[in-house]
CSV table of C-alpha atoms and ligand atoms in Angstrom, one decimal:
chain,number,residue,atom,x,y,z
O,1,MET,CA,11.2,-44.9,45.7
O,2,GLU,CA,12.7,-48.0,46.4
O,3,LEU,CA,16.6,-48.5,46.0
O,4,GLN,CA,16.0,-51.1,43.0
O,5,GLN,CA,13.9,-48.6,41.3
O,6,LEU,CA,16.3,-45.7,42.0
O,7,LEU,CA,19.1,-47.8,40.4
O,8,ASP,CA,17.0,-48.7,37.6
O,9,ASN,CA,16.4,-45.2,36.9
O,10,ILE,CA,19.8,-44.2,37.0
O,11,ASP,CA,20.8,-47.1,34.7
O,12,ALA,CA,18.1,-46.0,32.1
O,13,LYS,CA,19.3,-42.3,32.0
O,14,ARG,CA,22.8,-43.5,31.4
O,15,LYS,CA,21.7,-45.8,28.5
O,16,ALA,CA,19.7,-43.1,27.1
O,17,ASP,CA,22.7,-40.5,27.6
O,18,ALA,CA,24.7,-42.9,25.7
O,19,GLU,CA,22.4,-43.0,22.8
O,20,ARG,CA,22.1,-39.2,23.0
O,21,PHE,CA,26.1,-39.2,22.7
O,22,LYS,CA,25.9,-41.4,19.4
O,23,LYS,CA,23.6,-39.1,17.8
O,24,LEU,CA,25.4,-35.9,18.9
O,25,ASP,CA,26.3,-33.2,15.8
O,26,GLU,CA,29.9,-32.7,16.7
O,27,ASP,CA,29.6,-29.4,14.8
O,28,LYS,CA,26.6,-28.1,17.1
O,29,CYS,CA,27.1,-26.6,20.6
O,30,GLN,CA,25.0,-28.3,22.8
O,31,LEU,CA,24.3,-25.0,24.7
O,32,CYS,CA,23.7,-22.2,22.1
O,33,TYR,CA,23.1,-24.3,19.0
O,34,ALA,CA,26.0,-22.5,17.4
O,35,HIS,CA,26.6,-24.8,14.3
O,36,GLY,CA,29.9,-25.1,12.2
O,37,ALA,CA,33.3,-26.6,12.5
O,38,ASP,CA,35.8,-26.1,15.4
O,39,LYS,CA,33.6,-27.2,18.4
O,40,ARG,CA,35.0,-28.3,21.6
O,41,SER,CA,34.8,-31.2,24.1
O,42,LEU,CA,34.3,-30.4,27.8
O,43,VAL,CA,34.5,-33.1,30.3
O,44,ILE,CA,33.7,-32.4,34.0
O,45,ASN,CA,34.3,-35.3,36.7
O,46,CYS,CA,34.1,-33.9,40.3
O,47,HIS,CA,31.8,-36.8,41.7
O,48,TYR,CA,28.5,-34.6,41.3
O,49,ASP,CA,25.7,-35.2,39.0
O,50,ILE,CA,26.5,-32.2,36.6
O,51,LYS,CA,23.1,-32.5,35.0
O,52,GLU,CA,21.5,-31.0,38.2
O,53,VAL,CA,23.0,-27.7,37.0
O,54,VAL,CA,23.4,-28.6,33.2
O,55,PRO,CA,20.6,-31.0,32.1
O,56,GLU,CA,22.4,-30.9,28.6
O,57,ALA,CA,25.5,-32.7,29.8
O,58,ILE,CA,25.9,-36.5,29.0
O,59,ASP,CA,26.7,-38.9,31.4
O,60,LEU,CA,29.8,-40.9,30.4
O,61,THR,CA,29.3,-44.0,32.1
O,62,ASN,CA,27.9,-45.9,29.3
O,63,VAL,CA,29.8,-44.2,26.6
O,64,THR,CA,32.6,-46.2,25.1
O,65,VAL,CA,34.7,-43.8,23.4
O,66,GLU,CA,38.5,-44.5,23.6
O,67,THR,CA,39.3,-40.9,23.9
O,68,LEU,CA,37.0,-40.0,26.5
O,69,PRO,CA,37.2,-40.9,30.4
O,70,LYS,CA,34.9,-43.6,31.6
O,71,ARG,CA,33.5,-41.3,34.3
O,72,GLY,CA,32.1,-37.5,34.2
O,73,TYR,CA,30.0,-35.3,32.1
O,74,TYR,CA,30.5,-34.4,28.6
O,75,LEU,CA,29.4,-31.3,26.6
O,76,ARG,CA,30.3,-30.4,23.0
O,77,ILE,CA,30.4,-26.6,23.2
O,78,CYS,CA,31.4,-23.7,20.9
O,79,LYS,CA,34.3,-21.5,21.7
O,80,ALA,CA,32.1,-18.6,23.0
O,81,CYS,CA,30.2,-20.9,25.2
O,82,ARG,CA,33.7,-22.2,26.4
O,83,GLY,CA,34.8,-18.3,26.9
O,84,ARG,CA,31.8,-17.7,29.3
O,85,LEU,CA,32.6,-20.9,31.3
O,86,LEU,CA,36.1,-19.8,31.8
O,87,ALA,CA,34.7,-16.3,32.8
O,88,LYS,CA,32.8,-18.1,35.2
O,89,LEU,CA,35.5,-20.1,36.7
O,90,GLU,CA,37.9,-17.1,37.3
O,91,GLU,CA,35.0,-15.4,38.9
O,92,TRP,CA,34.5,-18.8,41.2
O,93,ARG,CA,38.3,-18.9,41.9
O,94,ASN,CA,38.4,-15.2,43.0
O,95,GLU,CA,35.4,-16.1,45.3
O,96,CYS,CA,37.1,-19.1,46.9
O,97,ILE,CA,40.7,-17.6,47.6
O,98,ALA,CA,39.0,-14.5,49.0
O,99,LEU,CA,38.1,-16.9,51.5
O,100,ILE,CA,41.5,-18.3,52.6
O,101,LEU,CA,41.7,-16.4,55.9
O,102,VAL,CA,37.9,-16.9,56.8
O,103,PRO,CA,37.2,-19.6,59.6
O,104,LYS,CA,35.5,-22.7,58.2
O,105,ASP,CA,34.9,-26.3,58.7
O,106,HIS,CA,36.7,-29.1,57.1
O,107,ASP,CA,34.1,-29.0,54.2
O,108,GLY,CA,34.9,-25.1,53.7
O,109,GLU,CA,31.6,-24.1,55.2
O,110,LEU,CA,32.0,-20.8,56.9
O,111,ARG,CA,31.7,-20.9,60.6
O,112,GLU,CA,29.7,-17.7,60.9
O,113,GLU,CA,26.3,-18.7,60.3
O,114,GLU,CA,23.2,-16.3,59.6
O,115,PRO,CA,21.0,-16.0,62.7
O,116,GLY,CA,18.1,-18.5,62.2
O,117,ALA,CA,19.9,-20.6,60.0
O,118,TYR,CA,19.1,-23.9,61.3
O,119,ILE,CA,17.9,-26.2,58.6
O,120,PRO,CA,20.6,-28.4,56.9
O,121,LEU,CA,20.0,-28.3,53.2
O,122,ARG,CA,22.0,-30.0,50.4
O,123,VAL,CA,22.8,-27.8,47.7
O,124,HIS,CA,25.0,-28.5,44.7
O,125,GLY,CA,26.7,-31.1,46.7
O,126,ARG,CA,27.2,-29.2,49.9
O,127,THR,CA,25.4,-29.1,53.1
O,128,ARG,CA,24.4,-25.7,54.1
O,129,MET,CA,22.4,-24.3,57.1
O,130,VAL,CA,19.9,-22.1,55.9
O,131,THR,CA,17.0,-20.1,57.2
O,132,LYS,CA,13.5,-20.9,56.9
O,133,VAL,CA,13.0,-18.2,54.0
O,134,GLU,CA,16.4,-19.5,52.3
O,135,PHE,CA,14.9,-23.2,52.6
O,136,HIS,CA,11.7,-21.9,50.7
O,137,GLU,CA,13.5,-20.1,48.0
O,138,LEU,CA,16.0,-22.7,47.4
O,139,THR,CA,13.7,-25.8,47.5
O,140,THR,CA,10.8,-24.2,45.2
O,141,LYS,CA,13.6,-23.0,42.6
O,142,LYS,CA,12.4,-23.4,39.1
O,143,THR,CA,14.8,-25.0,36.4
O,144,VAL,CA,14.2,-24.4,32.8
A,1,LIG,ZN1,27.7,-22.3,22.3
């Protein structure tokens, strides 16, 4: 794919997301479809395409709402989905702090690699050295 075509595709997706944002039902959870008052706005901005793992997320680049940041990804969610996210964040935090004393490189990748892990693979914004089996599993993973 040529660079210009890639940039055009990104631009088209951002415009489509801005249209999706305009049509959002602010009383509907984008993830579990719970409907009713008292939904929450979630914005994630970590310089990574969140839509790779949460396709429902809306890229804010072309969304012009004063109360929202100009960059990042948006989700309208119910309190139960927010609670599930917070539980995952707690789990993630605990997993990370458990690695404080483990030797790692400047990107946080662990120095002890598995035998046979010689294939560099970009996964969720990080480069991991993986085995042939892991490479096959990770590159053929299906997303819904
Ligand atoms: Zn929900």
